[in-house]
PDB file of C-alpha atoms in Angstrom:
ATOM      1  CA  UNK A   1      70.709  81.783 174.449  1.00 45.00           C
ATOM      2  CA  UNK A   2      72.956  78.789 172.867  1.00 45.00           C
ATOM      3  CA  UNK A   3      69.542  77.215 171.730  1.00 47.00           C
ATOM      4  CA  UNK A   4      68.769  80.771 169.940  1.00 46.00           C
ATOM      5  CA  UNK A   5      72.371  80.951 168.368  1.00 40.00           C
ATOM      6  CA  UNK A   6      72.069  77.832 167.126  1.00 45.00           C
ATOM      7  CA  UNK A   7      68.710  77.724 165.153  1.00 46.00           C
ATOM      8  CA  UNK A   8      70.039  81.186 163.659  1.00 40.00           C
ATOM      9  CA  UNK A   9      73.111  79.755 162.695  1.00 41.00           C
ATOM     10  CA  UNK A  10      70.657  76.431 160.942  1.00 41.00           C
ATOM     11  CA  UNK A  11      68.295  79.313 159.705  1.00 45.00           C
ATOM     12  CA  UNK A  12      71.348  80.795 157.792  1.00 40.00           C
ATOM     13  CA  UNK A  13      72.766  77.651 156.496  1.00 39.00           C
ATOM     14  CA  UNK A  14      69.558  76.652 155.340  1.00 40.00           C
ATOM     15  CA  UNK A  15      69.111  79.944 153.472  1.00 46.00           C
ATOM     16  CA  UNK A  16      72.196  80.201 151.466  1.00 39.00           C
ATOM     17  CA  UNK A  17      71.918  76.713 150.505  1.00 44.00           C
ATOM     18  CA  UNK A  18      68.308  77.479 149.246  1.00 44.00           C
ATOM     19  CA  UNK A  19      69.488  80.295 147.478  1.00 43.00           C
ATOM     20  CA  UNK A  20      71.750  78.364 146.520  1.00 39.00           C
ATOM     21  CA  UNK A  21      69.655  75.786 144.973  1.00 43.00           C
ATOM     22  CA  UNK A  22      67.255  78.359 142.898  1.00 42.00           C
ATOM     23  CA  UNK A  23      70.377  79.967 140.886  1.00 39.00           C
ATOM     24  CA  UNK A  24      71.298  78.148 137.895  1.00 40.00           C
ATOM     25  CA  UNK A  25      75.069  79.914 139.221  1.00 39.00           C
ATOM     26  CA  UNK A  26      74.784  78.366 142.411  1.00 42.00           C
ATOM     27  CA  UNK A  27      73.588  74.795 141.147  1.00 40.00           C
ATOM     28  CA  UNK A  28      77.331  74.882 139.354  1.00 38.00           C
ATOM     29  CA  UNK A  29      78.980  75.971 141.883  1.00 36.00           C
ATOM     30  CA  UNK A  30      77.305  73.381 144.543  1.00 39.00           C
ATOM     31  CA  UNK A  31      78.237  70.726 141.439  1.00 41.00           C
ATOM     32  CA  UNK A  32      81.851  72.107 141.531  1.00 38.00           C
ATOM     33  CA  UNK A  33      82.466  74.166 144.729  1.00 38.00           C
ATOM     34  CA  UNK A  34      85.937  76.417 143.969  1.00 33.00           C
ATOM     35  CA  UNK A  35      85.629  78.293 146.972  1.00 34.00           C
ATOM     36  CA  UNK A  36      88.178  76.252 149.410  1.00 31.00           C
ATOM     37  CA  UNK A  37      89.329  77.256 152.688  1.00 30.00           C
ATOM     38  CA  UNK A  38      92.870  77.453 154.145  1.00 30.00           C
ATOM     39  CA  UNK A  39      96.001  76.144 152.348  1.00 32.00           C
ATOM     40  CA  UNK A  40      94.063  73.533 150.102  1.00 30.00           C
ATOM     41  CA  UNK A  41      92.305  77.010 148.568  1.00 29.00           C
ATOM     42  CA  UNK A  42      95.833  78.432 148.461  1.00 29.00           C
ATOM     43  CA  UNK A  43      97.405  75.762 147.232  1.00 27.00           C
ATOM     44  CA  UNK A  44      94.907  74.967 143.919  1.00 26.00           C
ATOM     45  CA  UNK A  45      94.694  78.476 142.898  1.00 27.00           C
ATOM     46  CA  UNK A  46      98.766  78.566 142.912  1.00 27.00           C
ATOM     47  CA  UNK A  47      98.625  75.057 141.383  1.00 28.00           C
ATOM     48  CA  UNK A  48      95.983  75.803 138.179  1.00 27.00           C
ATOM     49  CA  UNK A  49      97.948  79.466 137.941  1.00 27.00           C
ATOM     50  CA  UNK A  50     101.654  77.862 137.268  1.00 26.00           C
ATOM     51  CA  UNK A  51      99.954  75.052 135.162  1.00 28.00           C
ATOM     52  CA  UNK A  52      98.533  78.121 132.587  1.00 27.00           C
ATOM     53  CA  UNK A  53     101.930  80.117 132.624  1.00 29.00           C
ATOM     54  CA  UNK A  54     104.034  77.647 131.562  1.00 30.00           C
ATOM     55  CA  UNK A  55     102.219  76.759 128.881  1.00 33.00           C
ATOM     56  CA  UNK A  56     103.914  78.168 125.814  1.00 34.00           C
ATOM     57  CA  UNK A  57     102.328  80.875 123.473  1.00 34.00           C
ATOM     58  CA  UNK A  58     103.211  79.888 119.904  1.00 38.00           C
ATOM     59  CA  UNK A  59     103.303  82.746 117.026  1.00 38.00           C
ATOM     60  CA  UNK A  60     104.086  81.609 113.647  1.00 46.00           C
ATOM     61  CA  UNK A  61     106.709  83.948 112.164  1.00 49.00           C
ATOM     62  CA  UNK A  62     105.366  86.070 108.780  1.00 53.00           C
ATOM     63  CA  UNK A  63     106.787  84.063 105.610  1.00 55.00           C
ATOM     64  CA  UNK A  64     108.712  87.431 104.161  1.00 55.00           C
ATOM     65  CA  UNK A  65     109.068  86.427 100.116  1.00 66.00           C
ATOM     66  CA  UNK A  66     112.108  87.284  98.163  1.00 75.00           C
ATOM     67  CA  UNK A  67     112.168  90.150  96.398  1.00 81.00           C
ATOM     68  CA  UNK A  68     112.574  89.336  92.584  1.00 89.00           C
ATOM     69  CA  UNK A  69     112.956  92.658  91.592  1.00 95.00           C
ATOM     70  CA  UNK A  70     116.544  92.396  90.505  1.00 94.00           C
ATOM     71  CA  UNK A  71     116.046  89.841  88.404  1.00 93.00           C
ATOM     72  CA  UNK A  72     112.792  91.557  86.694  1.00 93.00           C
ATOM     73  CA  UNK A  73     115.199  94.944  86.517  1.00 94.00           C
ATOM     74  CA  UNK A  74     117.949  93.545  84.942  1.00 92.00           C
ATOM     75  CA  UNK A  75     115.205  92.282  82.197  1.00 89.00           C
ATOM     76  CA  UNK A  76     115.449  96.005  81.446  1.00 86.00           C
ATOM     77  CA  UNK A  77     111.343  96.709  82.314  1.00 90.00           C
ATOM     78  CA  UNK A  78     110.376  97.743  85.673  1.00 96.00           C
ATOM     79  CA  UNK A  79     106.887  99.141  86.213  1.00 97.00           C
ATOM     80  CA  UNK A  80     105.856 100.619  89.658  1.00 98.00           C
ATOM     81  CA  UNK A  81     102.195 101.443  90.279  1.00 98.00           C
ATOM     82  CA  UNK A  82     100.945 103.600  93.293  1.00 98.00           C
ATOM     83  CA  UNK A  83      97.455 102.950  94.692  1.00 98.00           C
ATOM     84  CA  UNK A  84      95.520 104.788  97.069  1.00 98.00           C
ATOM     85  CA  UNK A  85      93.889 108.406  97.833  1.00 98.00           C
ATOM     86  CA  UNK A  86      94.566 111.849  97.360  1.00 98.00           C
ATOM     87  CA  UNK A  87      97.232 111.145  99.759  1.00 98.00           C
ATOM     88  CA  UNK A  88      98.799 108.897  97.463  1.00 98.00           C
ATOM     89  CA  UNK A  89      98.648 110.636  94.699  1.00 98.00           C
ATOM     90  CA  UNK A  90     101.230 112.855  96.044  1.00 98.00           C
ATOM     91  CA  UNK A  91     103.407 110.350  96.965  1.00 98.00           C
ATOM     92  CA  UNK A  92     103.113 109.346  93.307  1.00 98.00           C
ATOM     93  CA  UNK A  93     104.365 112.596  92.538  1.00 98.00           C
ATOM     94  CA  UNK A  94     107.655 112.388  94.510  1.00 98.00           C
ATOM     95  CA  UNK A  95     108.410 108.672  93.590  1.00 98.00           C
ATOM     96  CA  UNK A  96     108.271 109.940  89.869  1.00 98.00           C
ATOM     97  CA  UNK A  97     110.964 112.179  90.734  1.00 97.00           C
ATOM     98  CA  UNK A  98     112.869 109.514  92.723  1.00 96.00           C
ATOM     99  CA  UNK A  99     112.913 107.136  89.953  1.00 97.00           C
ATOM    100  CA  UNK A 100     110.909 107.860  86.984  1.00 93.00           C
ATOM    101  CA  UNK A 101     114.719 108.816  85.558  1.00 94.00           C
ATOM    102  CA  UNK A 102     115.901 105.508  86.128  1.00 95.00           C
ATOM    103  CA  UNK A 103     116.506 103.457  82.620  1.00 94.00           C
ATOM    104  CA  UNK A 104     113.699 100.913  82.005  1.00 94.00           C
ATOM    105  CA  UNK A 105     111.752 102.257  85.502  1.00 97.00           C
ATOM    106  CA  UNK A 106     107.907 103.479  84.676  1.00 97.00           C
ATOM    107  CA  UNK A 107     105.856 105.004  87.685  1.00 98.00           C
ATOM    108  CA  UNK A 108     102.233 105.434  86.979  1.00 98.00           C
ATOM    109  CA  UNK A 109      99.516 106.736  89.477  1.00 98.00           C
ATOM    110  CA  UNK A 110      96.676 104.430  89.717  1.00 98.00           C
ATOM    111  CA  UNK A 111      95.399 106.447  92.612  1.00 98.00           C
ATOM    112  CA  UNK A 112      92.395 108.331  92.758  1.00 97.00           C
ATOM    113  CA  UNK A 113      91.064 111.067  94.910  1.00 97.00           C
ATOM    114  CA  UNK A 114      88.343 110.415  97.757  1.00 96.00           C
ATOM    115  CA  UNK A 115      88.365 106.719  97.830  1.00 98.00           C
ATOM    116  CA  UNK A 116      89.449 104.550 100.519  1.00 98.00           C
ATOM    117  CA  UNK A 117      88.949 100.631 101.729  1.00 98.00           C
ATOM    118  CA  UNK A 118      85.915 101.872 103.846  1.00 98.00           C
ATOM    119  CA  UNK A 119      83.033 102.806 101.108  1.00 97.00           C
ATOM    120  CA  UNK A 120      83.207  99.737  99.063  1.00 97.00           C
ATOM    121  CA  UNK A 121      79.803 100.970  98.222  1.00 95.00           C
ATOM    122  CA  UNK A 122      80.793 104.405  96.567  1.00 95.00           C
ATOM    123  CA  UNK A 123      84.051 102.969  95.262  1.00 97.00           C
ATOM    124  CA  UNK A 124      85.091  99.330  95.381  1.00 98.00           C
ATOM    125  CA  UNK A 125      88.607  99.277  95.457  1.00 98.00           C
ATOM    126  CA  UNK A 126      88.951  95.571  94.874  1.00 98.00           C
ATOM    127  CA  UNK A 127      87.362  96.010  91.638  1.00 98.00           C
ATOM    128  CA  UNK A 128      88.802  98.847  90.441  1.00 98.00           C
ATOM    129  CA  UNK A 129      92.153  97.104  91.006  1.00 98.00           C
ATOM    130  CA  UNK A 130      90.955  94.654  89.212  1.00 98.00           C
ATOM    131  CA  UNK A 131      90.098  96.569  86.228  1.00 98.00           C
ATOM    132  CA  UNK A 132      93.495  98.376  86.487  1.00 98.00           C
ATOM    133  CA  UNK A 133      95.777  95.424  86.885  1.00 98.00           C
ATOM    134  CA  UNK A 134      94.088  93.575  84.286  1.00 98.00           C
ATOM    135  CA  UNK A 135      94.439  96.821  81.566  1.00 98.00           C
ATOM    136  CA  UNK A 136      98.327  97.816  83.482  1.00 98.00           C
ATOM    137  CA  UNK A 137     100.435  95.237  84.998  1.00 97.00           C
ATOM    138  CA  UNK A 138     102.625  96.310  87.179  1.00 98.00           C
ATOM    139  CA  UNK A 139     106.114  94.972  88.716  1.00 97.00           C
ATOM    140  CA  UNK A 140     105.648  96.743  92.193  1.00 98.00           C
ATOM    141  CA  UNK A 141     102.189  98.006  93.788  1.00 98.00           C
ATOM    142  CA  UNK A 142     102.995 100.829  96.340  1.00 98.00           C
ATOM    143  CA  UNK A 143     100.143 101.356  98.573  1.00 99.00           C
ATOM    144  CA  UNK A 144      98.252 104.288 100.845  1.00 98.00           C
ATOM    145  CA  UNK A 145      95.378 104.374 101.568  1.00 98.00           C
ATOM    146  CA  UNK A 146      93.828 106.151 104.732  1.00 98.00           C
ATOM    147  CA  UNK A 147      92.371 109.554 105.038  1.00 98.00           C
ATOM    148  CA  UNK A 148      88.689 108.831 103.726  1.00 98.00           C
ATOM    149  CA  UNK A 149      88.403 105.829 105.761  1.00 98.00           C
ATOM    150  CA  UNK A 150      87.849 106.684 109.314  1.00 98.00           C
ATOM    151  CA  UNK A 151      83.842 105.710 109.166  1.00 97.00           C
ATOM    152  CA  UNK A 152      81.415 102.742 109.531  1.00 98.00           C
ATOM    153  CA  UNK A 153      82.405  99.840 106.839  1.00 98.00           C
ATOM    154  CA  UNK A 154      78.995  97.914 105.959  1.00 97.00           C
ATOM    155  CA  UNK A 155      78.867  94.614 104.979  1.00 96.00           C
ATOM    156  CA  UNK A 156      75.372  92.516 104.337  1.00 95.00           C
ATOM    157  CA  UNK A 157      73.176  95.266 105.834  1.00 95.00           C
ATOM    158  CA  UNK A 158      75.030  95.071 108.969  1.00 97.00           C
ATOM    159  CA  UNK A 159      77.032  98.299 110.422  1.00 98.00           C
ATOM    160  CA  UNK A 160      80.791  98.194 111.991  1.00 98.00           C
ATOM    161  CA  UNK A 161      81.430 101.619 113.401  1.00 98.00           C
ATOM    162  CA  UNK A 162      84.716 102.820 112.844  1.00 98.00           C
ATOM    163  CA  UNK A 163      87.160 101.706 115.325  1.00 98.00           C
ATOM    164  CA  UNK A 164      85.064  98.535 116.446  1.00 98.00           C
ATOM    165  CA  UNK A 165      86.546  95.580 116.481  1.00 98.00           C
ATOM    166  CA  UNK A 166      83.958  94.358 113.824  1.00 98.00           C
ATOM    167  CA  UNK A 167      85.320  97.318 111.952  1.00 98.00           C
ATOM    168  CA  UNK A 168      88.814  96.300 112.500  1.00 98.00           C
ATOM    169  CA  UNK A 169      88.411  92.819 111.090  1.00 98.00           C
ATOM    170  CA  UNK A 170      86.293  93.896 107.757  1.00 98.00           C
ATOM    171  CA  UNK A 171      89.173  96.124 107.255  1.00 98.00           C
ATOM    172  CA  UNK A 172      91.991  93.829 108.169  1.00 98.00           C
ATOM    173  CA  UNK A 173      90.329  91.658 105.367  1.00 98.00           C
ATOM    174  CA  UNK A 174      89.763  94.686 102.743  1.00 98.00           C
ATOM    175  CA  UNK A 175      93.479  95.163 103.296  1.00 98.00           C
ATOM    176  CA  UNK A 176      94.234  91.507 102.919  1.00 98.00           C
ATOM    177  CA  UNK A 177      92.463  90.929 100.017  1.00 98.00           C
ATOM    178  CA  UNK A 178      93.860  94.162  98.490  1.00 98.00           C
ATOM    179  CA  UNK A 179      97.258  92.213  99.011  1.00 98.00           C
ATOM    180  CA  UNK A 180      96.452  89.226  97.610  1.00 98.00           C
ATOM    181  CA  UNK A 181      94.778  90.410  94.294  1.00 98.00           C
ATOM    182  CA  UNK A 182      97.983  92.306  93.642  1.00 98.00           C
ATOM    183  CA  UNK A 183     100.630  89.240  94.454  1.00 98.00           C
ATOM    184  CA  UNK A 184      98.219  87.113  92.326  1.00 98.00           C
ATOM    185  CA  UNK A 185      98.921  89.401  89.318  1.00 97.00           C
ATOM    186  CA  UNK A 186     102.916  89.031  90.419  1.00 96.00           C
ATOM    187  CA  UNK A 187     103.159  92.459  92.319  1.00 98.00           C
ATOM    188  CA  UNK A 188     105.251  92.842  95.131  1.00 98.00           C
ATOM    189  CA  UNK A 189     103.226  95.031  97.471  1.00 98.00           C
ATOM    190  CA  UNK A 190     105.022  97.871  99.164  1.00 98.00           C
ATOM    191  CA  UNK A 191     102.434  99.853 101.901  1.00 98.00           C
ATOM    192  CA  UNK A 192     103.201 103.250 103.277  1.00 98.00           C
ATOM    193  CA  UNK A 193     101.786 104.371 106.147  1.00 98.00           C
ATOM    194  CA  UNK A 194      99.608 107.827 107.090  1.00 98.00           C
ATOM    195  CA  UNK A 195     101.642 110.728 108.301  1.00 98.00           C
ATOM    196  CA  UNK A 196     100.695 112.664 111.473  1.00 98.00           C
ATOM    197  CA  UNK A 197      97.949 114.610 111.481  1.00 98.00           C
ATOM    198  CA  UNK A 198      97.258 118.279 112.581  1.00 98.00           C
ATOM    199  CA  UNK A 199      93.720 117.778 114.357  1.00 98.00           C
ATOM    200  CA  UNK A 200      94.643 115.584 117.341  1.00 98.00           C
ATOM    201  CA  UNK A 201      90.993 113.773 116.810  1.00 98.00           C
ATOM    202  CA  UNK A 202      91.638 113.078 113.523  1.00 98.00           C
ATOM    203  CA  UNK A 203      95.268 111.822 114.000  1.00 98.00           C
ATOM    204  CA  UNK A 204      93.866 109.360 116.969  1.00 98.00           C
ATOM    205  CA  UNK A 205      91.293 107.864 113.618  1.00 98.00           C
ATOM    206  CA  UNK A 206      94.883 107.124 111.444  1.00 98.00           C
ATOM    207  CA  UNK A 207      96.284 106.061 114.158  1.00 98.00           C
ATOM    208  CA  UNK A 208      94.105 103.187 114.340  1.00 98.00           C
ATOM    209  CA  UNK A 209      93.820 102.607 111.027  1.00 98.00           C
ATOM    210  CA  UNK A 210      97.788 102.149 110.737  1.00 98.00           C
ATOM    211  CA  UNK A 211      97.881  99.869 113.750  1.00 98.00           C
ATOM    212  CA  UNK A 212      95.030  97.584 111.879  1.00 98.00           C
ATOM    213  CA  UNK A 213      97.936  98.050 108.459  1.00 98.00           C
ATOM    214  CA  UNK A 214     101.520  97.314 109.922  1.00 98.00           C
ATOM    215  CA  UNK A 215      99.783  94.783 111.868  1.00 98.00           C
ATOM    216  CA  UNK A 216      98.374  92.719 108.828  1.00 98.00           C
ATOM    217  CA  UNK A 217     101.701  93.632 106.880  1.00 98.00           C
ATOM    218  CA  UNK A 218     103.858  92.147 109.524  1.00 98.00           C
ATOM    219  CA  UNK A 219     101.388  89.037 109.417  1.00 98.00           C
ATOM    220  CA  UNK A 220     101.566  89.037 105.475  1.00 98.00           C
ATOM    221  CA  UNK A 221     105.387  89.882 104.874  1.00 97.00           C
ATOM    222  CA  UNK A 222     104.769  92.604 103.421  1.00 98.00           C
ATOM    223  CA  UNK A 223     107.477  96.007 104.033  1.00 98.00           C
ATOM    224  CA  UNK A 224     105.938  98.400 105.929  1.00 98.00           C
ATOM    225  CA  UNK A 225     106.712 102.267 105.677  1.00 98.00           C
ATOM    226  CA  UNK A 226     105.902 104.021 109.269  1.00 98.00           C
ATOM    227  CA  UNK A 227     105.877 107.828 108.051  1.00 98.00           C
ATOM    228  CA  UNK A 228     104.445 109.336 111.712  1.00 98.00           C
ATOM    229  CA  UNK A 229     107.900 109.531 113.399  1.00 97.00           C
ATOM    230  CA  UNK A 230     108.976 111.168 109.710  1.00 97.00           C
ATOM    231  CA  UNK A 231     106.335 114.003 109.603  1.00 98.00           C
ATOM    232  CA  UNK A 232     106.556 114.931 113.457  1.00 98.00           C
ATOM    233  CA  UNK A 233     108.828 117.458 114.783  1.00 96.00           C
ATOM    234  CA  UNK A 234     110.988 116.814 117.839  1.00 94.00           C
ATOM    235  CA  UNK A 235     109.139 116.495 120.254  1.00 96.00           C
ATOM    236  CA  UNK A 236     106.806 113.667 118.562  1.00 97.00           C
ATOM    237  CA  UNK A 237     104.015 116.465 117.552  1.00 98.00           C
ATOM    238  CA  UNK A 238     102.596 118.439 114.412  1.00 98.00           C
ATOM    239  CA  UNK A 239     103.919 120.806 112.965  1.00 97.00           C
ATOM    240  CA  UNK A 240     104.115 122.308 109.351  1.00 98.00           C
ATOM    241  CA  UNK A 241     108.207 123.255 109.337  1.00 98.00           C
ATOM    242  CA  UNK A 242     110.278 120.410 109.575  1.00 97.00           C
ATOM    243  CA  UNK A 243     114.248 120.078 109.310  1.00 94.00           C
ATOM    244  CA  UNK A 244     115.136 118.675 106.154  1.00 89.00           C
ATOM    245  CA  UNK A 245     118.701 116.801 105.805  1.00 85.00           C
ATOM    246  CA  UNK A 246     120.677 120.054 105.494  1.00 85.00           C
ATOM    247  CA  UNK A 247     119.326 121.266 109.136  1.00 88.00           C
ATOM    248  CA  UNK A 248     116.713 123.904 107.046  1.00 94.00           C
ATOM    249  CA  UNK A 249     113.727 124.534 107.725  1.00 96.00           C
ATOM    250  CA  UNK A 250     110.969 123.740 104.750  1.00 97.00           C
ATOM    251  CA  UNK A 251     106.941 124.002 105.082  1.00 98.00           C
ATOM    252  CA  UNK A 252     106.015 119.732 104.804  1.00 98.00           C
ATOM    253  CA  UNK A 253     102.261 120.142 105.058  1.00 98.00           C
ATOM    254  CA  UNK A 254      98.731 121.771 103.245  1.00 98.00           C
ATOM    255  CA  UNK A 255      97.182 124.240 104.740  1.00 97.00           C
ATOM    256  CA  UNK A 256      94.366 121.840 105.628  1.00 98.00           C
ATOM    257  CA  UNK A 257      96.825 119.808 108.012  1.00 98.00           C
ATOM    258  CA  UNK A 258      95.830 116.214 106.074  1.00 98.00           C
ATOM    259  CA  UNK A 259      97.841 116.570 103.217  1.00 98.00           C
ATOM    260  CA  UNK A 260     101.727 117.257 102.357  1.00 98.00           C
ATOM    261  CA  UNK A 261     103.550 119.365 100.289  1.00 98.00           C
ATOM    262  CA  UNK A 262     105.912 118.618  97.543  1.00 97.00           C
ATOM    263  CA  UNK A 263     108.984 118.140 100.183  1.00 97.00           C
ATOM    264  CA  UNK A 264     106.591 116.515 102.701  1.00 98.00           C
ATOM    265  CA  UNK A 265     105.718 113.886  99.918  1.00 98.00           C
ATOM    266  CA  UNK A 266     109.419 113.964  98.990  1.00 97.00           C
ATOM    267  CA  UNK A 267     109.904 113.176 102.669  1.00 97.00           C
ATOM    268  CA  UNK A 268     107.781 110.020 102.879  1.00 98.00           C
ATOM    269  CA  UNK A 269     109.215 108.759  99.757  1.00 98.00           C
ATOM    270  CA  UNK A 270     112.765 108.781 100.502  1.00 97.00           C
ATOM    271  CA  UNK A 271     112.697 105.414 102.505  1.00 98.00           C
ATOM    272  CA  UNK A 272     110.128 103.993 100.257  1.00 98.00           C
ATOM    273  CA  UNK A 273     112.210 104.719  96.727  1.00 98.00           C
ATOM    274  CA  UNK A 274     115.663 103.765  99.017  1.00 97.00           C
ATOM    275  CA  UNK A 275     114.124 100.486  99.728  1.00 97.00           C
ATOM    276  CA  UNK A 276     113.033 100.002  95.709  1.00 97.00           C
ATOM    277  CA  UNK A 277     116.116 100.625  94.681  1.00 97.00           C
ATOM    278  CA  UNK A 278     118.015  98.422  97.186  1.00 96.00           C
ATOM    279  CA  UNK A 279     115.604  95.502  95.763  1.00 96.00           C
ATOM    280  CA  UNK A 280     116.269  96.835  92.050  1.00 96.00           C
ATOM    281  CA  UNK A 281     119.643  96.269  93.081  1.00 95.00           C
ATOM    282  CA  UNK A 282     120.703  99.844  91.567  1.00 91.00           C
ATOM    283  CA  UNK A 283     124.057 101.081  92.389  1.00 77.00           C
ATOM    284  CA  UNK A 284     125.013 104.312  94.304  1.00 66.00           C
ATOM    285  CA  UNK A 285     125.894 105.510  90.660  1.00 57.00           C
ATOM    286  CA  UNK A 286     123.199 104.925  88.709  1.00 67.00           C
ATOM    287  CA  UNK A 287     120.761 106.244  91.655  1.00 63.00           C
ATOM    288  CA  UNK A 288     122.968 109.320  91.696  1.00 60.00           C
ATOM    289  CA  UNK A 289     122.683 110.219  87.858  1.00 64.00           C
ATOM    290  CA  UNK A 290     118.967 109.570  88.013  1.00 61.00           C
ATOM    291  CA  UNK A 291     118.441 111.950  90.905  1.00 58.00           C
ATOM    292  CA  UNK A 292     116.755 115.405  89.546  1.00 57.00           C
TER     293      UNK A 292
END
């Protein structure tokens, strides 16, 4: 019986090694065997474990830029453009109010309606702004773009479907390139993010678009305006009546659950024309008698 035990046991052996032997896997491993038994095993994993953690993970910090627009203010000129969507153009509207009564202090809408950084191929935004910056200069570029761009970006015949991370990159370097064609014409570039959204589908599609944003505006020092926690009620949801300062209640959003009203897009401006006028350098005065 020992005899019988024994060629089974060299049958075995024999057979993994052969097997083994006809995988190109198993020719590495046999070169470099990792499987170890008792504490030597034990004791490399632990080893080659400790060695990776304690190396150290370094992130360069954003280079933030100084804000010159006190200096270009107290020139007595200050010209604010706002770029984007539908969306923005709304957001024009209420920065207008905000500031449009301010001496010296120009807001024009450079938006336009049903564009986006997706569809380079219906619109190309680069170009436009192009066109527009080279007609308009502008002091400050506020930014939002968003609603039209949850879909496939195409670049050299090849498709990214939205939300891929091919998609993510071509549009983390739409939004970078946006950026830099507006500090080259000496814009400081202000981006507001997209609100929440009614449809819980469609608010999961901005969602990832704004990650892809704040993430490349952190990376780019650029100020970044998160308007979901803004335009969601208390309990982090949609809904249409919000709370405004004074504790009442005010309708924020369209009917079509996308787009705001005139005190929703007075809502997401607030922090955006607070932070202008901080880097204007305009006093608590002169904001107050320019406030409609």
């Amino acid at each position: 019986m020992r005899a019988g035990i024994n060629a089974l046991t060299v049958a075995f052996v024999v057979g993994v090694l052969a097997g083994l032997l006809l995988t190109p896997d198993g020719r590495a491993w046999l070169s470099n065997p990792t499987l170890m038994l008792g504490g030597q095993a034990n004791a490399s994993a632990t080893a080659t474990e400790t060695a990776v953690a304690d190396v150290p993970v370094e992130v360069e910090a954003p280079v933030v830029p100084t804000s010159s627009l006190k200096a270009r203010y107290a020139d007595g000129t200050l010209t604010i453009g706002v770029f984007g969507d539908s969306m923005a153009d709304g957001l024009w509207a209420a920065l207008y109010r905000d500031l449009g009564d301010l001496d010296g202090v120009d807001v024009v809408k450079f938006s336009e309606v049903s564009t986006g950084l997706s569809r380079y191929d219906y619109v190309d935004i680069q170009a436009k702004s192009t066109r527009q910056l080279s007609e308009r200069p502008v002091d400050v570029a506020v930014v939002l773009f968003g609603t039209n761009d949850a879909q496939a970006i195409v670049i050299d015949g090849q498709i990214h479907p939205f939300g891929s991370d091919g998609w993510k990159a071509a549009y983390a370097q739409r939004v970078d390139n946006l950026v830099a064609l507006m500090r080259s014409r000496g814009a400081e570039v202000y981006w507001v993010g997209l609100p929440r959204m009614k449809s819980s589908g469609f608010d999961g599609r901005m969602t990832i678009i704004n990650d892809v944003v704040e993430a490349r505006m952190t990376a780019l020092g650029v100020p970044y305006f998160d308007t979901v926690a803004l335009t969601s009620n208390e309990a982090g949801g949609y809904e249409a009546y919000l709370s405004d300062e004074d504790g009442r209640r005010r309708l924020m959003r369209a009917g079509d659950g996308i787009h705001m009203s005139m005190s929703g897009y007075l809502r997401m401006a607030d922090p955006v024309a607070d932070r202008l006028k901080a880097d204007m350098g305009v006093t608590e005065a002169e904001a107050a008698a320019a406030t409609p």
